[in-house]
Structures are given as structure tokens and as C-alpha cells.
């Protein structure tokens, strides 16, 4: 078990393995269940210290990808390594570096949660005394220390979710994998969990997060991969993904015409009239807005109000996974006063 | 303790704690059951059953020890692994940096220890009975080293077999099926309650296919000083079977049989 990843690797393994700079490296990773390709040749790289998100609809292959890394799923083809250690030939080294908080509860029901943590730390080679200390710290970190002598089944739903994180943290992992960590939890707990994992990431822990909450990915992740049907569709930062969508500009006109006025600007993707509003879609709404107002003024139209509706990661996600163009639906809004 | 030894020791410790903390479920039932066996077959019916060279209670005690030890060793390994799979908390072990051999060794050793403790309890009940009854000669241990050797080998063997059962079972019913339809018939036709040489030559030879016969006859020799089979043959056969089963266990873990998708 290591406290400081880079130091331990250097001290214990003078001949550094390949891909040492990557926390996760997957090349053409495949997993099939009969005719179903759960992973259809995924290639993915996650750098050390990165906060990386996996987005995708149910059945996209996110959990299969994670379970392949930790040894709960046997790959059908391709290669994967964690901090340079192959997940099959160097499985012990790879698994020692991972802390996993799965979506489904899979906790030892026979023992109080403090002992469960001590056992988990022990499996990773941590001595009894140190394991006991880490268990208490992990329970304090997630705020359920006073329940330390309670068995998992007797915890509330929120406490169970907190415990899953504590168990992942007790081995002080270099790579923390969180599979839907905030699924079904209340807003307060969600923010608590965000705070904890953000601090861990700031301290150098690499984090791989799967989530259905787009806001979570936008807020936390340095980069996200969008997956669908076992394939990786794209990898980019949330910001650059959002730039791929179109903004919607809504201009309220004093006397709106029945037909949209002719405006000669190649940045405009489409425009139409909706009641008293002229609706324009363009890649960068903030940049085109002044030119639009000038052009309308030149054509004799008075603009009373204007809203720019920014494209969201959710729209990009939906468009990528459905094969539609982004930018039509609206989830976030930026108002610009005239 | 090295880092890697700590992982193995922790898993063994966890497995032992699981049954030691529940003596009412783990140690008391076989103790009571075997006390009842000894009362009925040893004391009440024993005087009417003729066995050459010894009293019936002395004759059946090695078999009862084998029956209790192997049942519990098998049950512990199969239940622990299957329950872990059923509730998926075996993932805590699977995702840890333990080698597949260490995982198997931990489950086998902890289960064999439980079987050994049961053997000691049943032996103690037998000693108690024969000492309390003035008409009985006390239980002897003609070859103490062989007693230990047989108990260790048979519990290891059935713990290893239990690992396969725990990996194979898909439902709690499967565990019952294995116990009722495989273990129990082997035990009852394993010369626990009758001398092997009371059978016709054909059935004597057929019985040699039953590994339980080697266990019962081996322990009988170790305790009473005489048996139908040569104890060296019994110990050799059982050791080989145990080694094969442990090797198979490790391969099953390595290939994720019953453990990975």
C-alpha cells in the first residue's frame, strides 16, 4: 500500500513500467456477453491527478469498464493498465492502487462498519494498528464516525452512500473510482460528497467518476468521455464539449414581422419568428449578439429585450448519444439586459 | 509481518471471526447432534451391536468425528463464498491486491480450522461419555500423530471441496443439495456405522471409490490401533485428492469461475 504514489513507484520499482504517467490506459478494450458487446473496443487515457468523468446512458458500458479495471469483469480483448500495471498480469499492483465506490452496495454484512474498513485496509497490506486509525479517519471524513459500531444494514440510505466512499478511501488509493456516487442522495449529501472528492483531487488523487447528473460532470470534471453502446463517442473538457453546441438568441421586437428579416451573417445557423420574438441559433451567441442588434436596427426593427440561451453539456450529451444536432433544447440561460 | 502476509492473515482472521462470534450457530449444533448420536447408538443400542475387538461407541466415534469435521469444513467454505457472492461483498476480497492462491488458502485454512475445532468438540464429547459410564473403557488415541494428520487432511480436503461448492452454487438450494445428496450419502456409506469387512467383497471394493472410507478407516486406525485399510494408503490417497482440489480451487479463482462476469 502506498501513501504517496509517485514516491512509492520510484522506490519500489526502479525500472518504471510503461505508461507510468497515465493513471488509466485502455487500448481497444472489449467485453462481450454472447452477441452483446458491452465494451466495443474502448481506448481511453486518464492522466495522473485528473478528474475524469464517464458519461453515458444506461447500458453504455461505464460500469463494465470500471469493473474490468478492478477485476470483477474479465475482458474479452484489448489491454488496460492502471499506473502502468496491466490489469491481468500485474493485477495485484493495479488493484492496490484503486479505491472503488460502486453504485450497488456490496458490503460485508457480518461486521460493524469500522471492522469492515479495517478488514479492507488489511487486504491491502495495512497493519492492524494503522488500519484501525485509517478506518476511524475515513469514517470521520464522511461524517458517520458515531455509527462505527453499527452494521451496514442498519445505516440509513445516505449513510450507506457515505460509507461506500469511506471504504474506497480507507486504502488511501491513488485512483479513486466512483460509480454513480450521488445516485439517489439528497442535495446536502451530494454537496458534501462533492466537497470531499474535490479536496481529494486537489491533493493529487486521480478520480474516475461515472454519473447521470450532467451538472456533476460539468462542475467537477477536467475531462469527460461520452460513451454509448460500449463505444467511446468523444473525450473533451466540459467547456469544449459545450462549444460544440449552438446557442439560442431570443430577441423580442417592438413590431415583429411575420417572416424573419434577411440578415447577412455567415455565423447564423438558423433564424425564425416565434410570436414577438426573433429566434436565432449560432455557435457563439455572445459574439454575434451585437451584430444582430445592429443589423435589426439597420432594417428598422426595435429590439426590446434579448436572451442568450447557452448550449449545455446535457444537450451535447443527448445529441451525441441520439445522433441529433445539439442546441434546440434549453437547460441553462444567460440573460443580457438591453 | 510483510505487506503481502498481512493481506492473507487479515482474510483468514475475518473468516475465523465470522464463525467464532456465532458459537450458537456454529459449534453448539454439531456438539448436541453428536452427543445424541452417542447416546442412541453408543449407549442405548451399542450393547446390542457386535463389532469385533471393541465396543460400538468406540467403533463409531472416529466416524462421527469425520462426519462432523468434514461437514463443517465443507459448509463453512461453501457458505462463506456463496454468501459473499450472493451479497456481492466478496468483491471486497476480489478487488484487493491478494493473489488468487492467497484467497484460496485463506478460505481453505479458516474452514479447515472450523472442521478441526468441531472434531475436537466431538472427540471431547466421546471422551466425556466413556469416562462417565463405568462400563466403558476410556477412549484412547493409539497413534496421536496420525489422529492429528488425518483430521488436518480431511478438513483441508473438504474445505477445498467447499470452495468449489461455494463457487458453483447459484442459489441457497444448491448448497443444501450438495450437503444432502453428495456429502451425506458418502458419509453414511463410508463405514461410519459398520465395519467395512462386514460387506461382501464386491461392495467392499465399491466402497474404496468413496473417499469417506479412507477418512473413517484412517482415523479409526489412528484412534483404535486397527482398521480394515492400511492408514498409509488412506493418508496418501487423501493428501493427493486434497492437493488436486486446492490446485483446482486456485485455477477456478484465477479464471473467475462464479466470481466474474
XYZ file of C-alpha atoms in Angstrom:
599
model
C 0.000 0.000 0.000
C 1.271 3.421 -0.763
C 0.747 6.827 0.760
C 2.444 8.744 -1.961
C 2.050 7.187 -5.352
C 4.905 8.684 -7.188
C 7.378 8.135 -4.345
C 6.403 4.527 -3.854
C 6.651 3.707 -7.512
C 10.103 5.212 -7.634
C 11.336 3.460 -4.507
C 9.851 0.055 -5.156
C 10.232 -0.238 -8.877
C 13.464 1.241 -10.193
C 12.536 0.071 -13.681
C 9.420 2.084 -14.288
C 6.641 0.315 -16.155
C 5.337 1.696 -19.393
C 2.561 4.317 -19.379
C 3.648 5.389 -15.906
C 2.312 8.880 -16.492
C -1.179 7.575 -17.118
C -3.458 6.640 -14.266
C -5.588 4.601 -16.667
C -4.669 3.411 -20.110
C -7.116 1.308 -22.107
C -6.479 0.203 -25.656
C -9.174 -1.408 -27.765
C -10.732 -2.871 -24.620
C -13.507 -5.327 -25.372
C -16.055 -7.240 -23.375
C -18.771 -9.310 -24.931
C -21.659 -11.248 -23.441
C -22.610 -13.554 -26.269
C -23.797 -11.293 -29.072
C -23.823 -8.189 -26.883
C -20.725 -6.002 -26.993
C -20.651 -4.335 -23.570
C -17.281 -2.792 -24.419
C -16.682 -2.417 -28.125
C -13.008 -1.522 -28.419
C -12.699 1.297 -25.911
C -9.444 3.259 -25.954
C -9.079 5.768 -23.171
C -6.327 7.552 -21.273
C -6.682 9.231 -17.898
C -3.743 11.210 -16.618
C -2.489 11.174 -13.065
C -4.247 13.742 -10.906
C -7.047 14.201 -13.394
C -10.740 14.369 -12.506
C -12.234 12.322 -15.307
C -15.906 11.717 -15.970
C -17.613 8.876 -17.794
C -20.990 9.855 -19.154
C -23.424 7.703 -20.988
C -26.937 6.308 -20.890
C -27.762 3.067 -19.101
C -26.044 0.178 -20.844
C -23.331 2.399 -22.309
C -20.617 0.246 -20.722
C -19.444 2.598 -17.962
C -19.727 0.109 -15.107
C -18.360 -2.697 -17.254
C -15.319 -0.545 -17.986
C -14.785 0.116 -14.273
C -15.347 -3.498 -13.265
C -12.841 -4.615 -15.861
C -10.202 -2.391 -14.297
C -10.758 -3.778 -10.779
C -11.058 -7.445 -11.748
C -14.792 -8.013 -11.414
C -15.195 -8.467 -15.160
C -12.874 -10.462 -17.415
C -12.047 -8.597 -20.596
C -12.647 -10.314 -23.933
C -9.899 -8.421 -25.713
C -7.616 -5.415 -25.729
C -5.393 -4.111 -22.955
C -5.737 -1.948 -19.906
C -3.360 -0.775 -17.236
C -3.538 1.267 -14.055
C -0.493 3.431 -13.316
C 1.327 1.295 -15.863
C 0.371 -2.039 -14.310
C -1.507 -4.417 -16.550
C -4.868 -5.310 -15.005
C -4.288 -9.028 -15.619
C -0.570 -9.783 -15.485
C 0.113 -7.203 -12.730
C -3.322 -7.376 -11.161
C -2.086 -7.066 -7.583
C -0.176 -3.851 -8.211
C -3.046 -2.430 -10.257
C -5.711 -3.270 -7.655
C -3.591 -1.955 -4.801
C -3.765 1.491 -6.340
C -7.531 1.591 -6.776
C -10.236 2.573 -4.337
C -13.680 1.691 -5.649
C -17.055 3.002 -4.542
C -19.507 1.021 -6.670
C -23.063 2.025 -7.346
C -24.511 -1.171 -5.860
C -23.989 -1.863 -2.183
C -21.588 -4.773 -1.722
C -20.565 -4.512 1.901
C -19.724 -7.294 4.352
C -22.893 -7.720 6.412
C -21.337 -9.723 9.235
C -19.296 -6.983 10.856
C -19.729 -3.431 12.159
C -18.660 -0.891 9.580
C -15.470 0.024 11.437
C -14.317 -3.579 11.234
C -15.293 -3.798 7.577
C -12.935 -0.906 6.907
C -10.154 -2.482 8.982
C -10.510 -5.701 7.018
C -10.482 -3.866 3.690
C -7.336 -1.992 4.684
C -5.789 -5.259 5.869
C -6.397 -6.908 2.495
C -4.270 -4.109 1.075
C -1.414 -4.996 3.419
C -2.042 -2.306 6.021
C -1.217 -3.397 9.573
C -3.934 -3.655 12.240
C -2.975 -0.532 14.131
C -2.656 1.606 11.022
C -5.846 0.107 9.578
C -7.789 0.986 12.743
C -6.525 4.551 12.585
C -7.402 4.862 8.899
C -10.840 3.374 9.449
C -11.644 5.978 12.066
C -10.315 8.784 9.903
C -12.307 7.599 6.894
C -15.500 7.432 8.957
C -14.849 10.924 10.316
C -14.163 12.235 6.816
C -17.547 11.090 5.553
C -19.312 12.080 8.775
C -20.517 8.738 10.158
C -17.961 8.098 12.889
C -20.663 7.843 15.551
C -22.094 4.855 13.643
C -18.784 2.978 13.648
C -20.111 0.035 15.657
C -23.243 -0.361 13.548
C -23.609 -2.948 10.834
C -24.126 -1.707 7.289
C -27.710 -2.927 7.033
C -28.754 -0.656 9.872
C -27.465 2.544 8.290
C -29.798 4.980 6.555
C -29.616 5.353 2.770
C -27.474 8.475 2.951
C -25.137 6.917 5.485
C -24.742 3.869 3.285
C -23.665 6.089 0.417
C -21.207 7.876 2.711
C -19.846 4.532 3.851
C -19.204 3.412 0.287
C -16.916 6.415 -0.095
C -15.229 5.713 3.263
C -14.443 2.158 2.183
C -12.916 3.413 -1.046
C -10.805 5.935 0.886
C -9.506 3.681 3.649
C -6.710 2.272 1.497
C -5.587 5.783 0.543
C -5.875 4.996 -3.180
C -4.048 6.755 -5.955
C -7.034 6.196 -8.219
C -10.488 6.684 -6.749
C -13.261 5.212 -8.879
C -16.751 6.447 -8.093
C -19.635 4.772 -9.882
C -22.710 6.973 -9.555
C -21.683 8.138 -6.072
C -24.537 10.591 -5.686
C -27.319 8.487 -7.199
C -30.465 8.945 -5.147
C -28.952 11.144 -2.447
C -30.279 14.475 -1.214
C -28.804 17.817 -2.199
C -26.919 18.322 1.063
C -25.203 14.955 0.891
C -24.434 15.447 -2.771
C -22.645 18.691 -1.986
C -20.814 17.064 0.944
C -19.582 14.285 -1.318
C -18.559 16.772 -3.994
C -16.550 18.681 -1.422
C -14.757 15.567 -0.182
C -13.806 14.278 -3.610
C -12.778 17.734 -4.810
C -10.396 18.018 -1.869
C -9.003 14.573 -2.627
C -8.453 15.528 -6.235
C -6.773 18.766 -5.181
C -4.443 16.659 -3.028
C -3.407 14.632 -6.064
C -5.794 11.678 -6.159
C -6.873 10.737 -9.656
C -10.644 10.401 -9.845
C -12.752 8.480 -12.319
C -16.407 9.360 -11.934
C -19.443 7.958 -13.646
C -22.623 9.906 -13.277
C -26.034 10.518 -14.748
C -26.008 14.051 -13.385
C -24.644 16.264 -16.125
C -24.315 19.118 -13.665
C -21.981 16.938 -11.613
C -19.720 16.326 -14.596
C -19.777 19.989 -15.632
C -18.912 21.082 -12.148
C -16.262 18.545 -11.193
C -14.561 17.022 -14.199
C -11.464 18.184 -16.032
C -12.436 15.964 -18.954
C -15.332 13.716 -19.743
C -15.739 10.769 -22.072
C -19.175 10.218 -23.532
C -19.930 6.552 -24.073
C -22.778 4.788 -25.795
C -23.358 1.129 -26.595
C -19.894 0.116 -25.449
C -18.145 2.725 -27.557
C -16.401 5.960 -26.718
C -18.029 8.759 -28.691
C -15.804 11.609 -27.636
C -13.433 12.863 -24.948
C -13.054 16.532 -24.130
C -13.356 19.083 -21.361
C -16.943 20.020 -20.474
C -16.272 23.534 -21.773
C -15.050 22.420 -25.171
C -17.920 19.988 -25.460
C -20.375 22.770 -24.810
C -18.750 24.849 -27.509
C -19.752 22.154 -29.969
C -23.419 23.010 -29.459
C -25.365 26.042 -30.671
C -26.557 28.959 -28.538
C -30.080 30.249 -28.962
C -30.618 34.039 -29.080
C -34.160 35.288 -28.475
C -34.786 38.905 -29.494
C -38.106 40.498 -28.567
C -39.058 43.020 -31.289
C -41.388 46.013 -30.987
C -43.330 45.151 -34.136
C -42.302 41.645 -35.057
C -42.730 40.816 -38.784
C -44.401 37.600 -39.949
C -41.249 36.479 -41.745
C -37.720 36.694 -40.311
C -35.740 39.605 -41.723
C -32.778 38.866 -44.008
C -29.570 39.231 -42.014
C -26.321 38.561 -43.822
C -24.030 36.932 -41.280
C -22.426 33.569 -42.013
C -22.240 32.758 -38.282
C -26.030 32.411 -38.154
C -27.153 28.803 -38.387
C -30.894 29.387 -38.484
C -33.495 32.048 -37.629
C -37.256 32.118 -37.333
C -40.120 34.089 -35.811
C -41.936 32.902 -32.686
C -44.677 35.364 -31.788
C -42.989 38.670 -30.952
C -39.566 37.081 -30.891
C -36.925 36.537 -33.496
C -35.071 33.326 -32.635
C -31.532 32.885 -33.924
C -29.187 29.932 -33.420
C -25.444 30.336 -33.693
C -22.323 28.627 -32.372
C -21.255 31.590 -30.175
C -24.264 33.651 -29.164
C -22.318 36.216 -27.158
C -20.159 37.183 -30.129
C -22.908 37.534 -32.695
C -25.423 39.378 -30.490
C -24.116 42.979 -31.038
C -24.003 42.439 -34.803
C -27.550 41.104 -34.761
C -28.883 44.141 -32.891
C -27.103 46.494 -35.325
C -28.472 44.628 -38.354
C -32.041 44.667 -36.985
C -31.754 48.355 -36.175
C -30.488 48.975 -39.694
C -33.574 47.154 -41.033
C -35.898 49.334 -38.956
C -36.653 46.903 -36.104
C -36.522 47.932 -32.460
C -35.167 45.293 -30.072
C -36.925 45.441 -26.695
C -35.232 42.536 -24.959
C -32.690 39.813 -25.622
C -31.886 36.451 -24.028
C -28.972 34.225 -24.907
C -29.600 30.610 -24.010
C -26.289 28.827 -23.751
C -25.939 25.289 -25.008
C -25.418 22.822 -22.150
C -23.379 19.680 -21.702
C -26.639 17.831 -21.379
C -27.677 18.957 -24.867
C -24.360 17.867 -26.299
C -24.678 14.573 -24.440
C -28.185 13.973 -25.764
C -27.209 14.939 -29.287
C -24.183 12.655 -29.266
C -25.998 9.674 -27.830
C -29.082 10.210 -30.030
C -27.290 11.348 -33.130
C -29.106 14.700 -33.179
C -27.769 18.196 -33.586
C -27.414 19.985 -30.272
C -28.817 23.403 -29.477
C -32.576 23.017 -29.782
C -33.491 22.300 -26.193
C -32.658 24.645 -23.376
C -31.446 23.984 -19.873
C -29.368 26.988 -18.901
C -29.875 30.607 -19.563
C -27.871 33.762 -19.627
C -29.849 36.959 -19.633
C -28.448 40.065 -21.213
C -30.216 43.313 -20.385
C -30.594 45.670 -23.265
C 4.671 -9.233 9.010
C 5.207 -8.339 5.392
C 2.712 -6.316 3.416
C 1.573 -9.354 1.477
C 1.330 -11.621 4.520
C -0.875 -9.017 6.177
C -3.478 -9.373 3.440
C -3.605 -13.154 3.780
C -3.702 -13.029 7.591
C -6.463 -10.419 7.516
C -8.677 -12.582 5.326
C -8.064 -15.658 7.496
C -8.794 -13.576 10.592
C -12.008 -12.241 9.075
C -13.156 -15.729 8.142
C -12.430 -17.144 11.600
C -14.125 -14.226 13.360
C -17.246 -14.864 11.320
C -17.869 -18.262 12.906
C -16.198 -17.789 16.272
C -18.578 -14.933 17.083
C -21.596 -17.142 16.435
C -20.986 -20.249 18.561
C -24.719 -20.895 18.919
C -24.912 -21.343 15.159
C -21.565 -22.942 14.505
C -20.283 -25.011 17.428
C -23.274 -25.886 19.563
C -25.442 -27.717 16.966
C -22.842 -30.345 15.983
C -21.918 -30.853 19.639
C -25.528 -31.581 20.579
C -26.139 -33.725 17.489
C -23.116 -35.897 18.209
C -23.987 -36.204 21.872
C -27.373 -37.555 20.720
C -25.663 -39.973 18.299
C -23.503 -41.295 21.126
C -26.462 -41.648 23.482
C -28.583 -43.559 20.951
C -26.007 -45.589 19.035
C -23.329 -45.846 21.672
C -25.213 -46.195 24.930
C -28.786 -47.325 24.198
C -28.219 -49.521 21.121
C -24.488 -50.027 21.406
C -24.688 -53.037 23.754
C -26.749 -54.954 21.201
C -24.409 -54.337 18.261
C -21.437 -56.632 17.904
C -18.201 -55.237 16.486
C -15.055 -57.333 16.619
C -12.430 -56.149 19.075
C -14.080 -53.043 20.512
C -17.313 -51.565 21.887
C -19.690 -49.931 19.425
C -19.263 -46.451 20.904
C -15.506 -46.716 20.369
C -16.092 -48.003 16.874
C -18.399 -45.216 15.721
C -16.647 -42.291 17.402
C -13.947 -41.879 14.684
C -16.665 -41.911 12.050
C -18.699 -39.316 13.917
C -15.641 -37.109 14.245
C -15.057 -37.403 10.496
C -18.714 -36.734 9.736
C -18.801 -33.588 11.889
C -15.413 -32.284 10.798
C -15.903 -32.676 7.065
C -19.484 -31.387 7.111
C -18.486 -28.205 8.893
C -15.336 -27.661 6.846
C -17.360 -28.027 3.652
C -20.262 -25.962 4.907
C -18.053 -23.133 6.130
C -16.136 -22.719 2.878
C -19.147 -23.131 0.618
C -21.401 -20.850 2.665
C -18.822 -18.125 3.167
C -18.005 -17.902 -0.530
C -21.556 -18.303 -1.745
C -22.950 -15.773 0.749
C -20.227 -13.347 -0.289
C -21.181 -13.852 -3.913
C -24.901 -13.616 -3.198
C -24.493 -10.282 -1.422
C -21.520 -9.322 -3.596
C -19.293 -8.424 -0.639
C -16.776 -10.953 -1.893
C -15.881 -8.036 -4.183
C -14.003 -6.604 -1.191
C -11.639 -9.543 -1.491
C -11.661 -9.749 -5.288
C -10.706 -6.112 -5.737
C -7.921 -6.329 -3.146
C -4.281 -6.985 -4.059
C -4.434 -10.575 -2.823
C -3.168 -13.309 -5.108
C -5.641 -15.977 -6.171
C -3.628 -18.534 -4.201
C -3.855 -16.387 -1.066
C -7.610 -16.078 -1.456
C -7.981 -19.865 -1.708
C -5.545 -20.543 1.135
C -7.445 -18.163 3.422
C -10.832 -19.752 2.744
C -9.459 -23.301 2.970
C -7.413 -22.809 6.144
C -10.135 -20.973 8.051
C -12.717 -23.590 7.066
C -10.375 -26.468 7.907
C -9.805 -24.886 11.305
C -13.533 -24.835 11.926
C -13.737 -28.519 10.972
C -10.821 -29.278 13.289
C -12.481 -27.458 16.198
C -15.637 -29.493 15.591
C -13.531 -32.682 15.571
C -12.043 -31.692 18.939
C -15.505 -30.968 20.363
C -16.927 -34.310 19.206
C -13.828 -36.109 20.488
C -14.272 -34.357 23.837
C -17.919 -35.438 23.978
C -16.801 -39.022 23.280
C -14.153 -38.886 26.000
C -16.719 -37.447 28.408
C -19.233 -40.211 27.663
C -16.776 -43.073 28.035
C -15.372 -41.629 31.226
C -18.796 -41.071 32.752
C -20.013 -44.597 32.012
C -18.343 -47.120 34.347
C -18.937 -49.990 31.918
C -16.966 -48.259 29.135
C -13.239 -48.229 28.604
C -11.958 -44.674 28.119
C -11.382 -43.519 24.541
C -7.781 -43.997 23.560
C -5.631 -42.395 20.891
C -3.389 -45.211 19.704
C -1.451 -43.017 17.269
C -1.843 -39.361 18.287
C 0.267 -38.051 15.415
C -1.890 -39.908 12.915
C -5.032 -38.573 14.586
C -3.789 -35.023 14.004
C -2.629 -35.847 10.470
C -5.970 -37.351 9.458
C -8.039 -34.557 10.993
C -5.903 -31.947 9.259
C -6.001 -33.657 5.864
C -9.715 -34.464 5.854
C -10.732 -30.961 6.922
C -8.434 -29.436 4.312
C -9.892 -31.751 1.691
C -13.493 -30.864 2.420
C -12.730 -27.180 2.867
C -11.190 -27.287 -0.630
C -14.255 -29.106 -1.900
C -16.428 -26.489 -0.197
C -14.671 -23.729 -2.136
C -15.807 -25.385 -5.376
C -19.321 -25.717 -3.971
C -19.384 -22.049 -2.988
C -18.260 -21.010 -6.460
C -20.620 -23.357 -8.274
C -23.829 -22.677 -6.317
C -26.239 -20.233 -7.881
C -28.817 -20.472 -5.130
C -29.021 -21.430 -1.456
C -30.833 -24.590 -2.558
C -27.691 -25.736 -4.332
C -25.798 -25.727 -1.046
C -28.493 -27.913 0.512
C -28.418 -30.224 -2.491
C -24.667 -30.712 -2.181
C -24.911 -31.430 1.516
C -27.915 -33.741 1.357
C -27.279 -35.577 -1.880
C -23.496 -35.741 -2.071
C -21.872 -35.342 1.341
C -24.394 -37.226 3.446
C -24.662 -40.379 1.267
C -20.867 -40.545 1.072
C -20.727 -40.348 4.849
C -23.408 -42.935 5.506
C -21.824 -45.369 3.052
C -18.375 -44.513 4.336
C -18.104 -47.211 7.029
C -19.032 -44.811 9.807
C -21.641 -47.109 11.348
C -20.494 -50.556 10.122
C -17.176 -52.359 9.652
C -16.044 -52.458 6.053
C -15.298 -56.196 6.187
C -18.936 -56.915 7.052
C -19.714 -56.132 3.411
C -19.491 -58.590 0.552
C -16.216 -58.409 -1.474
C -17.990 -56.565 -4.288
C -19.301 -53.795 -2.010
C -16.015 -53.651 -0.160
C -14.292 -52.875 -3.447
C -17.012 -50.467 -4.487
C -16.606 -48.658 -1.155
C -12.991 -47.931 -1.989
C -14.248 -45.417 -4.548
C -15.730 -43.448 -1.690
C -13.115 -41.051 -0.230
C -15.003 -41.057 3.049
C -13.970 -44.677 3.614
C -10.289 -43.691 3.668
C -11.029 -40.926 6.143
C -13.079 -43.021 8.532
C -10.796 -46.044 8.333
C -7.708 -43.867 8.699
C -8.938 -42.070 11.779
C -10.242 -45.337 13.188
C -6.768 -46.816 12.925
C -5.230 -43.706 14.483
C -7.629 -43.888 17.460
C -8.186 -47.628 17.940
C -4.988 -49.050 16.520
C -6.715 -51.268 13.973
C -8.746 -50.845 10.794
C -9.549 -52.625 7.546
C -7.418 -50.348 5.333
C -3.731 -49.545 5.631
C -3.605 -45.996 7.103
C -0.624 -45.073 4.928
C -2.692 -45.774 1.834
C -5.575 -43.728 3.269
C -3.378 -40.763 4.156
C -1.659 -40.899 0.771
C -4.920 -41.011 -1.193
C -6.454 -38.205 0.849
C -3.370 -35.994 0.566
C -3.298 -36.391 -3.204
C -7.019 -35.605 -3.518
C -6.561 -32.535 -1.290
C -3.654 -31.257 -3.378
C -5.682 -31.726 -6.581
C -8.667 -29.882 -5.134
C -6.600 -26.940 -3.846
C -4.956 -26.638 -7.269
C -8.385 -26.705 -8.889
C -9.638 -24.039 -6.447
C -6.799 -21.707 -7.392
C -7.476 -22.211 -11.089
C -11.175 -21.505 -10.597
C -10.383 -18.274 -8.754
C -7.855 -17.323 -11.400
C -10.372 -17.806 -14.180
C -13.087 -16.076 -12.181
C -15.430 -19.086 -12.155
C -18.571 -17.929 -10.380
C -16.842 -14.681 -9.481
C -16.500 -12.545 -12.587
C -18.808 -11.713 -15.455
